XYZ file of C-alpha atoms in Angstrom:
308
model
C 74.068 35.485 27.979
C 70.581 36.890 28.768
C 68.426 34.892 31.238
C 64.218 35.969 30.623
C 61.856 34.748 33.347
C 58.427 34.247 31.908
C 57.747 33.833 28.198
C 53.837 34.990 28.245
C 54.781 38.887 27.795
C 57.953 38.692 26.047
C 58.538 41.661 24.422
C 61.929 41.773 23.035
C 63.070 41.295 19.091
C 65.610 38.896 18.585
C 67.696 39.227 15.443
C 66.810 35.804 13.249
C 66.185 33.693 16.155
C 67.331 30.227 16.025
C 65.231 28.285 18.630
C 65.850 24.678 21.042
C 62.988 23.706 22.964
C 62.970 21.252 25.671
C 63.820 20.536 29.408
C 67.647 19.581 29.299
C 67.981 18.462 32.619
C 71.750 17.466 33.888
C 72.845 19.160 29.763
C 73.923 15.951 29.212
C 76.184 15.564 25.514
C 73.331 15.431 23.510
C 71.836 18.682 25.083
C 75.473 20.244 24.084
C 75.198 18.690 20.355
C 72.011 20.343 19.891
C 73.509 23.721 21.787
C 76.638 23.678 19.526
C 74.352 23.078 15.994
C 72.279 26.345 17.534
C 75.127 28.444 17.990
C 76.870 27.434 14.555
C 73.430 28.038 12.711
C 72.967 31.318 14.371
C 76.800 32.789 13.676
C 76.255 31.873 10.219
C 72.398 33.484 9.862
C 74.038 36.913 12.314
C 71.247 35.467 14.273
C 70.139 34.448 18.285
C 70.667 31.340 19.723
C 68.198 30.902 22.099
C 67.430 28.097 24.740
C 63.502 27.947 25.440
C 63.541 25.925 28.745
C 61.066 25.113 31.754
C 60.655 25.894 35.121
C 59.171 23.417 36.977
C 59.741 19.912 35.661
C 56.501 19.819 33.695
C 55.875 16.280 35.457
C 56.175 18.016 38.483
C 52.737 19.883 37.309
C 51.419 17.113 34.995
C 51.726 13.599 37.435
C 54.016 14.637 40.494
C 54.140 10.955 41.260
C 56.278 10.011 38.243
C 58.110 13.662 38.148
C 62.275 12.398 38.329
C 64.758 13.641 40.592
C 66.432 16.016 38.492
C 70.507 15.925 38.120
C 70.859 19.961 37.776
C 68.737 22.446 39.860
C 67.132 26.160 38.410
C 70.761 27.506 38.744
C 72.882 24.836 37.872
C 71.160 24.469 34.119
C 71.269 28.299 33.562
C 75.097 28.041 34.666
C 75.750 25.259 32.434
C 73.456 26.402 29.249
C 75.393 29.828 29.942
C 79.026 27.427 29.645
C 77.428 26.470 25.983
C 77.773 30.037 24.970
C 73.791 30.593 24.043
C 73.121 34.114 23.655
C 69.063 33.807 25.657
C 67.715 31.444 27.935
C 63.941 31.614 27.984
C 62.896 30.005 31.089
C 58.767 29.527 30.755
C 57.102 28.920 34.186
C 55.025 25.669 33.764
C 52.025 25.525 35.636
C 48.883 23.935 35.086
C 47.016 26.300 32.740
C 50.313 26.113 30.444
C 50.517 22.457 30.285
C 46.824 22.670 28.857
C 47.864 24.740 26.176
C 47.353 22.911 22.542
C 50.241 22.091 20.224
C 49.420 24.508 17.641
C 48.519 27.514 20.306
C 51.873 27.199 22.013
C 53.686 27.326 18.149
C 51.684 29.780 17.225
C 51.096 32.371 20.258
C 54.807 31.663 21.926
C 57.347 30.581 19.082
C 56.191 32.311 16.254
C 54.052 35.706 17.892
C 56.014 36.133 21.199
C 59.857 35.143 19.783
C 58.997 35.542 16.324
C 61.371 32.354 15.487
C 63.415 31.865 12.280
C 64.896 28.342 13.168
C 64.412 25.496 15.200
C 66.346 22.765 16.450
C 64.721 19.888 18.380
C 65.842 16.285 19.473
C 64.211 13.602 17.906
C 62.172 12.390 20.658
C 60.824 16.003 21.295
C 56.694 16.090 21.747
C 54.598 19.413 22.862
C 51.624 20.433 23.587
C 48.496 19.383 25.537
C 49.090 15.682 26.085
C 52.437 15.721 24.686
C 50.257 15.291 21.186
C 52.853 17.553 18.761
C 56.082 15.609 17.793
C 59.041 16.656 15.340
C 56.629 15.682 12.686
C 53.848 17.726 13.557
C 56.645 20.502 14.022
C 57.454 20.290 10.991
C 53.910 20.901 8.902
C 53.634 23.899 11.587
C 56.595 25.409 10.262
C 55.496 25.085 6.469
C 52.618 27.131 7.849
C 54.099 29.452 9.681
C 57.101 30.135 7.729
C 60.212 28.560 10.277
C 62.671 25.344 9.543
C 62.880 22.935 11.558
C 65.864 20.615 12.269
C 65.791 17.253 14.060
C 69.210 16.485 15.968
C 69.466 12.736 16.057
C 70.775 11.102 19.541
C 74.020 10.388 19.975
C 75.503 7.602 22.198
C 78.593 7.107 23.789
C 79.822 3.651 23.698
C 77.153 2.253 22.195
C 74.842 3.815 25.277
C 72.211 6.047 24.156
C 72.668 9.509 25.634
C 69.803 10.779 27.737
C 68.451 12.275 31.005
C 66.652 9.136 32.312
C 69.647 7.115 31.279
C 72.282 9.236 33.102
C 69.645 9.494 36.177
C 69.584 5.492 36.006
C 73.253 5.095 36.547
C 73.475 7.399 39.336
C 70.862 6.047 41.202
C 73.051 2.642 40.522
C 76.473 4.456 42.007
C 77.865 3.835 38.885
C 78.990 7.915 38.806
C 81.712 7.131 36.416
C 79.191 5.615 33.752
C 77.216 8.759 34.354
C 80.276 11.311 33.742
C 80.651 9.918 30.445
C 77.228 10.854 29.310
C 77.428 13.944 31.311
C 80.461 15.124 29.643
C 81.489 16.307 33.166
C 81.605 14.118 36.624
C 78.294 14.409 38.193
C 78.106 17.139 40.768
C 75.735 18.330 44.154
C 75.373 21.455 46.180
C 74.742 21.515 49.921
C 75.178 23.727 52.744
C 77.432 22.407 55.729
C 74.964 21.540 59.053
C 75.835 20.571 62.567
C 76.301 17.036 62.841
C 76.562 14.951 65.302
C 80.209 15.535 65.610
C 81.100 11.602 65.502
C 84.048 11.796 62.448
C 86.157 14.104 64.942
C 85.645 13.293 67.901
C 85.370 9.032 67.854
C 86.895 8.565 64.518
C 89.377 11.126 64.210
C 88.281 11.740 60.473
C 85.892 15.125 60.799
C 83.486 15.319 58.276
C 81.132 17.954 56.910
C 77.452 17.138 57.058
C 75.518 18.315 54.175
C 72.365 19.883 53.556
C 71.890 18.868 49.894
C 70.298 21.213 47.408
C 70.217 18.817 44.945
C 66.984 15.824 44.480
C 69.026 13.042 42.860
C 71.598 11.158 45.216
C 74.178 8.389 44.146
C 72.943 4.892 45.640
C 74.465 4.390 49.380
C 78.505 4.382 49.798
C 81.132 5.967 50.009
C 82.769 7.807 47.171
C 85.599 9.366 45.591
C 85.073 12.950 45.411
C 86.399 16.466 44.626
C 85.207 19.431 47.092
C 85.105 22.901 45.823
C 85.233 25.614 48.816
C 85.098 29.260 47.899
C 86.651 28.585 44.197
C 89.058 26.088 45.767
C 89.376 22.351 44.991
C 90.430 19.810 47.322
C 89.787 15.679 47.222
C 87.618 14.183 49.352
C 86.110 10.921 50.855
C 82.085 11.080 50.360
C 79.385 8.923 52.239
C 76.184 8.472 51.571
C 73.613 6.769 53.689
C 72.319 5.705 57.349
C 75.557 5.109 59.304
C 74.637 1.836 59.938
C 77.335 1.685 62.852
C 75.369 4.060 64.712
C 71.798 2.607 63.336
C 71.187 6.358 62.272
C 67.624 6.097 60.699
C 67.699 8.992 59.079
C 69.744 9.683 54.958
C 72.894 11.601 55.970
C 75.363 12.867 53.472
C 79.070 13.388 54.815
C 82.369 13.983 53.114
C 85.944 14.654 54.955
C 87.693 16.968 52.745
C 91.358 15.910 52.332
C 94.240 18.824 53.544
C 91.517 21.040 54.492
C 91.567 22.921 57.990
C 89.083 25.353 59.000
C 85.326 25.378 59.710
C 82.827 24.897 57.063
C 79.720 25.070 58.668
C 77.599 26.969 57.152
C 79.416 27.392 54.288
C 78.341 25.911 50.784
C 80.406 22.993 49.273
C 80.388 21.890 45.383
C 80.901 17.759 45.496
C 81.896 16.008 41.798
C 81.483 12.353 42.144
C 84.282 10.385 40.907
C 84.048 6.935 41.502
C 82.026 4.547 43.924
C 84.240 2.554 46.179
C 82.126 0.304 48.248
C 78.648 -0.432 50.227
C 78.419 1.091 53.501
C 79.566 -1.473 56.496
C 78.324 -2.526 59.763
C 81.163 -2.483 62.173
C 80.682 -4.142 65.845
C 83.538 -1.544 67.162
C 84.190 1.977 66.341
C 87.871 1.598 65.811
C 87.225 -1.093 62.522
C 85.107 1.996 60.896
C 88.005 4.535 62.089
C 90.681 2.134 60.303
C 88.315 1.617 57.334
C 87.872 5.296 56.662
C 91.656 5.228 56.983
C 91.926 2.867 53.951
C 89.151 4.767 52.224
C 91.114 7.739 52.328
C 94.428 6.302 50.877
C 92.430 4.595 47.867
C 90.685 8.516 47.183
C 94.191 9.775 47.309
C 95.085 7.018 44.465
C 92.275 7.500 42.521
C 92.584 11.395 42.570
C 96.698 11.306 42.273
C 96.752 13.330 45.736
């Protein structure tokens, strides 16, 4: 897979290009439906796949104040659009003049002058353009005109549960992580760089943790969690908090997880967490030894739940 920065002086032909458009933050099911329908159309044409994507959120540009917390950062979407097996990723850096561009101008100047597309495939709910005003319809007639098809991939749900972005962000921000997963198609995942703490796990409860930097926007509501740790290509379970250590009345969101049959140091290092499952609130405890005997307990149930 190539990854292209910038889309305004693209200067590369692409063999029959076959063409997705849109954000695909957390590439979520449907985001791999539409990625597998690319790839099948472009085998069959000897063509490109190629994922036309966005860098910022463009509601991070448009209205910051209702932009999301994302569920994948810059690299984790190339990394997973790259797992899809697209041949280009076209990341186009949205910024204020871009978002001002009209419908037709960004079809014509950018899909069909700059990429010169054959194909495209779009999710129904798709819109473009200056004030979001070109849909799948308006695609459509553009293509007539311009001489590309265009094919709308209908959403698919899981369960009966529409798959989407907002959805998936919905359910983390609920803790229900396990919900999430199944839209996800993979458990839900963030990356953070280990920080002095304030050393409490080893040294009052007996249970070191890692504190975590997080490099991720989107957290899981308050608890503590089942988790997988990745460490330098290794996996290892883990207990994962989330919260303000209300024990301690820390005021500040702190992020913690004890990694299971791990010895070593790990700060500074960078740790890949996959939520599993929520297992309860946080707890006020009037003594330190009731946390140090809950964490205890905590730890037993991860074991369960991860077969450890």
């Amino acid at each position: 897979m190539k990854i292209i920065e910038g889309i305004e002086n693209l200067a590369q032909k692409f063999r029959h290009p076959v063409l997705t458009i849109g954000n695909f933050d957390g590439v979520h099911l449907g985001h791999q439906e539409i990625f597998r329908l690319l790839k099948e159309r472009a085998k069959e044409k000897n063509g490109t796949s190629i994922v036309l994507t966005f860098e910022p959120h463009p509601l991070r540009v448009i209205a910051p104040e209702r932009a999301p917390k994302l569920l994948s950062t810059f690299t984790d979407k190339a990394n997973l659009i790259n797992a899809s097996g697209i041949d280009i990723i076209i990341f186009a850096n949205f910024t204020a003049g871009f978002a001002h561009i009209r419908a037709e101008d960004f079809v014509r100047d950018f899909l069909v002058n700059a990429i010169r597309v054959k194909e495209i495939f779009i999710g129904s709910n798709y819109h473009f353009g200056r004030g979001r005003k070109g849909d799948a319809g308006y695609l459509k007639e553009l293509g007539r005109e311009y001489g590309f098809t265009v094919t709308i991939v209908n959403e698919i749900t899981i369960n009966d549960v529409p798959v989407s972005s907002s959805k998936i962000r919905t359910l983390i921000a609920k803790g229900k992580v396990d919900e999430a997963s199944e839209l996800l198609g993979r458990n839900y995942s963030m990356e953070g760089i280990v920080i002095e703490g304030a050393k409490r796990g080893k040294s009052l409860l007996n249970t070191p943790t890692a504190n975590i930097s997080a490099l991720n926007d989107l957290f899981p509501k308050d608890g503590v969690y089942a988790v997988t740790v990745e460490i330098n290509g290794k996996t290892y379970g883990g207990a994962a908090n989330i919260g303000y250590n209300p024990t301690f009345n820390v005021k500040k969101l702190s992020f913690e997880v004890h990694v299971l049959d791990f010895e070593g140091n790990l700060l500074g290092k960078i740790l890949k967490i996959k939520f599993i499952k929520r297992l309860r609130d946080e707890i006020k405890f009037t003594r330190i030894e009731d946390l140090a005997a809950q964490m205890q307990k905590d730890i037993q149930t991860v074991r369960k739940i991860l077969s450890l």
